[in-house]
XYZ file of C-alpha atoms in Angstrom:
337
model
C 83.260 110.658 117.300
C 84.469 108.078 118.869
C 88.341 106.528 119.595
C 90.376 106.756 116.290
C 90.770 103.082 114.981
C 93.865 103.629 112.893
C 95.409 101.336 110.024
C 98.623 101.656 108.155
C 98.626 98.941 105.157
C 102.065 97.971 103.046
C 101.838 97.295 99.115
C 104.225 94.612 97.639
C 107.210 95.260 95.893
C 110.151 92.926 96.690
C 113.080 95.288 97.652
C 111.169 98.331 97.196
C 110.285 97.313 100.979
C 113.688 99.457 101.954
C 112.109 102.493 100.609
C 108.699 102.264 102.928
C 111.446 101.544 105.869
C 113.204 104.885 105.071
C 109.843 106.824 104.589
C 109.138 104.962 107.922
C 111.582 106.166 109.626
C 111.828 109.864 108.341
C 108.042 110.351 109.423
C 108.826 108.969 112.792
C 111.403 111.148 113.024
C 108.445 113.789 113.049
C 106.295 112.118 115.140
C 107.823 109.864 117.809
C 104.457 108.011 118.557
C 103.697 107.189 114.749
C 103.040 103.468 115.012
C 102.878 102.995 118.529
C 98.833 102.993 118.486
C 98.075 101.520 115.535
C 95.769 99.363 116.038
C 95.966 97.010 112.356
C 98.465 96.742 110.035
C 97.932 94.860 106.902
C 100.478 93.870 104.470
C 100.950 92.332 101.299
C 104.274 90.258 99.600
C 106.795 92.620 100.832
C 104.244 94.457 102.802
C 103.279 90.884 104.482
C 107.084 91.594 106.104
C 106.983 94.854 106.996
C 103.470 94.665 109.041
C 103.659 91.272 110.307
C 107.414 92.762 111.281
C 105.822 96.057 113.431
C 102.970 93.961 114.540
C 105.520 92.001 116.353
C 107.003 95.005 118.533
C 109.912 95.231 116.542
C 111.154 98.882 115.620
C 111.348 100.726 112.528
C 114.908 100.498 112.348
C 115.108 96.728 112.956
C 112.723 96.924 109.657
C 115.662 98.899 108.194
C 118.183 96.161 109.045
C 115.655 93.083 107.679
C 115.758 95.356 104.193
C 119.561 95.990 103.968
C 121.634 95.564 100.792
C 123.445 92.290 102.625
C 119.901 90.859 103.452
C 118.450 91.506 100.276
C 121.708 90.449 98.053
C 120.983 86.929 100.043
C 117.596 86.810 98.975
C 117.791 88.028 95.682
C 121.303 87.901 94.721
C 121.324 84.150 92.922
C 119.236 84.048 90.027
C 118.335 80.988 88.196
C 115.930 82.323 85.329
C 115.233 80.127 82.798
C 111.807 79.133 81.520
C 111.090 75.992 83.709
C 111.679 77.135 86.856
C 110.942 80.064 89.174
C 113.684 82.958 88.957
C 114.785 82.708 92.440
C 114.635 80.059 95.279
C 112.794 80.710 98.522
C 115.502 79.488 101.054
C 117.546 82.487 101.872
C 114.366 84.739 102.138
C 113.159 81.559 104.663
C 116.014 82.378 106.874
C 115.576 85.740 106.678
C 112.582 85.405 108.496
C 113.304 82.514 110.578
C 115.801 85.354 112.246
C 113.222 87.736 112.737
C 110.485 85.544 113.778
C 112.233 83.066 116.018
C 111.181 79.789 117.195
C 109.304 80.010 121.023
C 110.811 77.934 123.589
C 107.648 76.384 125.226
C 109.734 74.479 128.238
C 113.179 75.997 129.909
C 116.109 74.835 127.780
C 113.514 72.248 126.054
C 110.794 71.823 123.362
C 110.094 74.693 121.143
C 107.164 76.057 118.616
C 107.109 78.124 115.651
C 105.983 81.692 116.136
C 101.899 82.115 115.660
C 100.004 85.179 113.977
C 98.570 84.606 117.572
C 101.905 85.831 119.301
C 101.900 88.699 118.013
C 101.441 92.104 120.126
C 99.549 94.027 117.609
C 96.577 93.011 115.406
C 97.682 92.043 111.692
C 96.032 91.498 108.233
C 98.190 89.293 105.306
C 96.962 88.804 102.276
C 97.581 85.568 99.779
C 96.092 83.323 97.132
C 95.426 79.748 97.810
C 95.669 77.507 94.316
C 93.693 74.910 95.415
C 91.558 74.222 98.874
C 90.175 70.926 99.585
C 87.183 72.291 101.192
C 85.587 74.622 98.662
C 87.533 72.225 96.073
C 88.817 76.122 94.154
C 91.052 78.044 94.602
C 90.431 81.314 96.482
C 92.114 84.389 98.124
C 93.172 84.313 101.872
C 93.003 86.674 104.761
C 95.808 85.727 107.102
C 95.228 87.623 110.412
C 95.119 87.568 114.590
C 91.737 88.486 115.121
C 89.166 85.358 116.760
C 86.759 83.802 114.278
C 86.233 80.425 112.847
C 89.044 78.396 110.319
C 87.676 79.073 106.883
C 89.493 78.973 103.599
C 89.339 82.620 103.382
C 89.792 83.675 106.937
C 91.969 81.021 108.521
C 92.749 81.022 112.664
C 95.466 83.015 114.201
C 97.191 79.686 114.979
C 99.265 80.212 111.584
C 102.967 80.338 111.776
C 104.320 83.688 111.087
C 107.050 83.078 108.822
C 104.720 80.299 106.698
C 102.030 82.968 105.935
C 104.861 85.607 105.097
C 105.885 82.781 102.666
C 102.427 82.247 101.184
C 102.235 86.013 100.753
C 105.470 86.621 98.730
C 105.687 83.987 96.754
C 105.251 85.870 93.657
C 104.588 83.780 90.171
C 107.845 83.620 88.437
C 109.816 85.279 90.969
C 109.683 82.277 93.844
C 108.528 79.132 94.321
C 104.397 78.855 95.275
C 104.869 78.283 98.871
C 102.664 75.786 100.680
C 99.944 76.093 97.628
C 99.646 79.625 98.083
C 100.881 82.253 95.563
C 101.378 86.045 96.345
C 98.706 88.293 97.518
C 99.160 91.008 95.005
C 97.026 88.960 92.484
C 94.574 90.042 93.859
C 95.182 92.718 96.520
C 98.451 94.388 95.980
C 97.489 97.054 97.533
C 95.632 96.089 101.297
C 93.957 98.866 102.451
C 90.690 97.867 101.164
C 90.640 93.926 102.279
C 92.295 96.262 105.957
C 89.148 98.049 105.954
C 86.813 95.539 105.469
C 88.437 93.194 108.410
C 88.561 96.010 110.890
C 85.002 96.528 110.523
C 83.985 92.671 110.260
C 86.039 91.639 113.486
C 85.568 95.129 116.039
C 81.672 95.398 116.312
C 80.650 98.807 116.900
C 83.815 99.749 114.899
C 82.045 103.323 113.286
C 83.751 103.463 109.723
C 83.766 107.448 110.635
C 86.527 106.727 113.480
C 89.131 105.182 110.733
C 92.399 106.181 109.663
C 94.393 104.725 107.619
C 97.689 105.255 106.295
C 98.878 103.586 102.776
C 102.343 103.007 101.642
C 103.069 102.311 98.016
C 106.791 100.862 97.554
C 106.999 103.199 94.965
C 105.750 103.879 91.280
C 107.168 104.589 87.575
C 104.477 106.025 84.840
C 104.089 103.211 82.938
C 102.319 103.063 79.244
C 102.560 100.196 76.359
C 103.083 102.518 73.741
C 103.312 98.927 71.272
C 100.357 98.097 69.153
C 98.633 95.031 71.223
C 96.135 94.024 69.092
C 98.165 90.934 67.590
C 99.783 89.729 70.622
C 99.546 86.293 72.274
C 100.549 84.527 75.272
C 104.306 85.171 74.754
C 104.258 88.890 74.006
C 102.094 89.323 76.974
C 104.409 87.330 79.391
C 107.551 88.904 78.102
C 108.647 91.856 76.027
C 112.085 92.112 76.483
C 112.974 94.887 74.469
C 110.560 97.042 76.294
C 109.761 98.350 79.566
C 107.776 96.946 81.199
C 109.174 93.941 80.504
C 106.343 91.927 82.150
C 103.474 93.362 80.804
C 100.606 90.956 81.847
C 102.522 90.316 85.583
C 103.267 94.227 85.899
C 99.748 95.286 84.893
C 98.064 92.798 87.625
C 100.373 94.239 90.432
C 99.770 97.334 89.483
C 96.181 97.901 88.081
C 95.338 96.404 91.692
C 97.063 98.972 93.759
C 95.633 101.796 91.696
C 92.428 100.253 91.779
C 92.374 99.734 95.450
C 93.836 103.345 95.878
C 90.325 104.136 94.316
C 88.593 102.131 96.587
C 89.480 103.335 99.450
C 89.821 106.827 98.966
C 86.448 106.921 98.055
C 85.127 104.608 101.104
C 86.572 106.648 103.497
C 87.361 109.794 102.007
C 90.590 112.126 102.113
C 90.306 112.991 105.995
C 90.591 109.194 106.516
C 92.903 108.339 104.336
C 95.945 108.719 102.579
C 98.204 107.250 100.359
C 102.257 107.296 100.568
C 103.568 106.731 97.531
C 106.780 108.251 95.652
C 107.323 108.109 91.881
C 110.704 106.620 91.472
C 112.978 107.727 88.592
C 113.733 104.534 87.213
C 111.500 101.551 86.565
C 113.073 99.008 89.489
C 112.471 95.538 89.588
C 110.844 93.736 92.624
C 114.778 91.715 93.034
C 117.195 94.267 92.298
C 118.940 94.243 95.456
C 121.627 96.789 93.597
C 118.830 99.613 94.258
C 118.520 99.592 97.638
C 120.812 101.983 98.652
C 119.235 104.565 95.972
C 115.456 103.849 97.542
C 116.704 104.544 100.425
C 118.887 107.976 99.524
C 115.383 108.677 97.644
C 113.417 108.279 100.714
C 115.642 110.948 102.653
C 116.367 113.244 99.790
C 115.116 117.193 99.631
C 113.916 116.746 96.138
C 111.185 118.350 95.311
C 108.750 115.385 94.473
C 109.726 113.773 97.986
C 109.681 116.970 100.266
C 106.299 117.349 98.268
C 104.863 114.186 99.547
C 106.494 114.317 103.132
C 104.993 118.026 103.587
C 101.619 116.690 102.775
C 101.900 113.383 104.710
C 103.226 115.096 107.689
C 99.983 118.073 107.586
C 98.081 115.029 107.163
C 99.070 113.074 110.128
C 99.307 115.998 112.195
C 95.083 117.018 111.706
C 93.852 113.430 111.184
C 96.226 110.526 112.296
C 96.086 111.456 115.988
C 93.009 111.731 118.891
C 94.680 114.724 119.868
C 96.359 117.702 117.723
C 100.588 117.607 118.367
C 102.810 120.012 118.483
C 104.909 120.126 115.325
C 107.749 122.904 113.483
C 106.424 124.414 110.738
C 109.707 122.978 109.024
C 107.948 119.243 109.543
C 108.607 117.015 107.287
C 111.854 118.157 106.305
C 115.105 116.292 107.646
């Protein structure tokens, strides 16, 4: 076997990004050196922020910070839903990560240039969905990353601004304005870790898939069913069903039936040594912009229920036998805060 080549992908989820923060945070409490060598992270909508965010150098508790109730109140806290228009506007979540992804001075106390996927310490993956490119005349999905190939529609160069292809990868249908003439990567990859998989082998040749790890965080799931009879609905019923949760149906089953399938995907690709998924079940279905729920996400992430203590027992065992080239030393209370 050779070096460990280790991933850690982030699912979208709007303000459900606090709770992967928190989960972050807790497991690094565990294990000091938790993202320090990872050597991709891949992220989509939400996600898109939190790995282009670590990719960058920046701690786990500046993420914390970028997903605070005052941040995400700004983003999320004007709504303008009507049927015409998207629900919120993209300005304030601009800003957001204009402040976290400055401008580069390129001359002392002179010109400056927008932050590049190519300035960025760590290798990244973000996902999105281009409406309509002008070479392939379609419209196709996109693989933002820092790795060196060719500019193609699907794989474009690393000389991409950072807080653009954030943009392009949250701008979820309904939700925010298309950004660009990109929509959201969860149409079609939610959930990263297979698209994270397949660029990690494609751009490190000699990669063996045997030396991968990779570590997947969910922002966070409710059971869901449609317990209605379907068979006579139409357009309408499927885009809304406001009486009922969800009350999305067709947008809710995209984002999710993607991470689950995904989830599949790569569990089965590389197998439970080499993978695993972090994921809690929340207790109340929570929509991608209510900024009211951060705080609870985030008093989830840290609780000593027993579905969370559950999950961080068996996240922590599995880091500590398969994340790491070497075996450390952990309590037997790990895990537990």
């Amino acid at each position: 076997m050779g070096k460990l080549f280790q991933i850690m992908t982030f699912d979208g989820g709007g303000i459900r990004g606090a709770l992967v923060a928190a989960l972050l945070r807790r497991l690094q409490g565990r294990f000091p050196d938790l993202i320090n060598n990872v050597d991709l992270f891949a992220g989509t909508s939400t996600g898109s922020a939190v790995a282009l965010t670590l990719a960058h150098g920046k701690s786990i508790a500046d993420l914390q910070e970028f997903y605070s109730t005052q941040h995400m109140k700004s983003v999320f806290g004007k709504s303008r839903w009507n049927f015409l228009r998207p629900k919120h506007s993209n300005d304030n979540l601009r800003k957001l990560l204009e402040q976290d992804f400055p401008d580069i001075e390129v001359k002392m106390g002179g010109e400056s240039r927008k932050m590049l996927l190519s300035d960025l310490k760590k290798k990244v993956l973000v996902t999105s969905f281009k409406l309509d490119d002008k070479v392939i005349r379609s419209w196709s999905p996109v693989f933002f990353h820092n790795y060196d190939n060719e500019n193609t529609c699907i794989e474009p160069s690393a000389n991409e601004p950072v807080v653009d292809v954030a943009m392009r990868s949250a701008a979820a249908p309904t939700i925010f304005p298309s950004h660009q003439g990109h929509i959201d990567g969860g149409m079609m990859a939610n959930n990263p870790s297979t698209a994270a998989i397949a660029i990690a082998l494609r751009h490190n040749p000699g990669l063996d898939i045997k030396d991968i790890r990779l570590l997947s965080f969910g922002t966070g799931y409710t059971p869901t069913l449609l317990k209605t009879d379907t068979r006579n609905w139409g357009v309408l019923q499927w885009l809304l069903n406001p009486f009922n949760e969800p009350k999305n149906p067709l947008l809710t089953i995209l984002f999710d039936g993607v991470v689950q399938a995904d989830d599949f995907m790569s569990r089965e690709i590389l197998g439970e040594e080499r993978y695993h998924r972090v994921n809690l079940e929340l207790p109340n279905q929570t929509a991608c912009d209510d900024w009211r729920e951060v705080e609870n996400l985030i008093k989830l992430a840290i609780s000593k229920d027993d579905k969370t203590e559950k999950l961080m027992d068996e996240t922590v065992k599995w880091l500590s036998y398969n994340w790491f080239d070497e075996v450390p030393q952990i309590s037997t209370a790990a895990g537990r805060t």
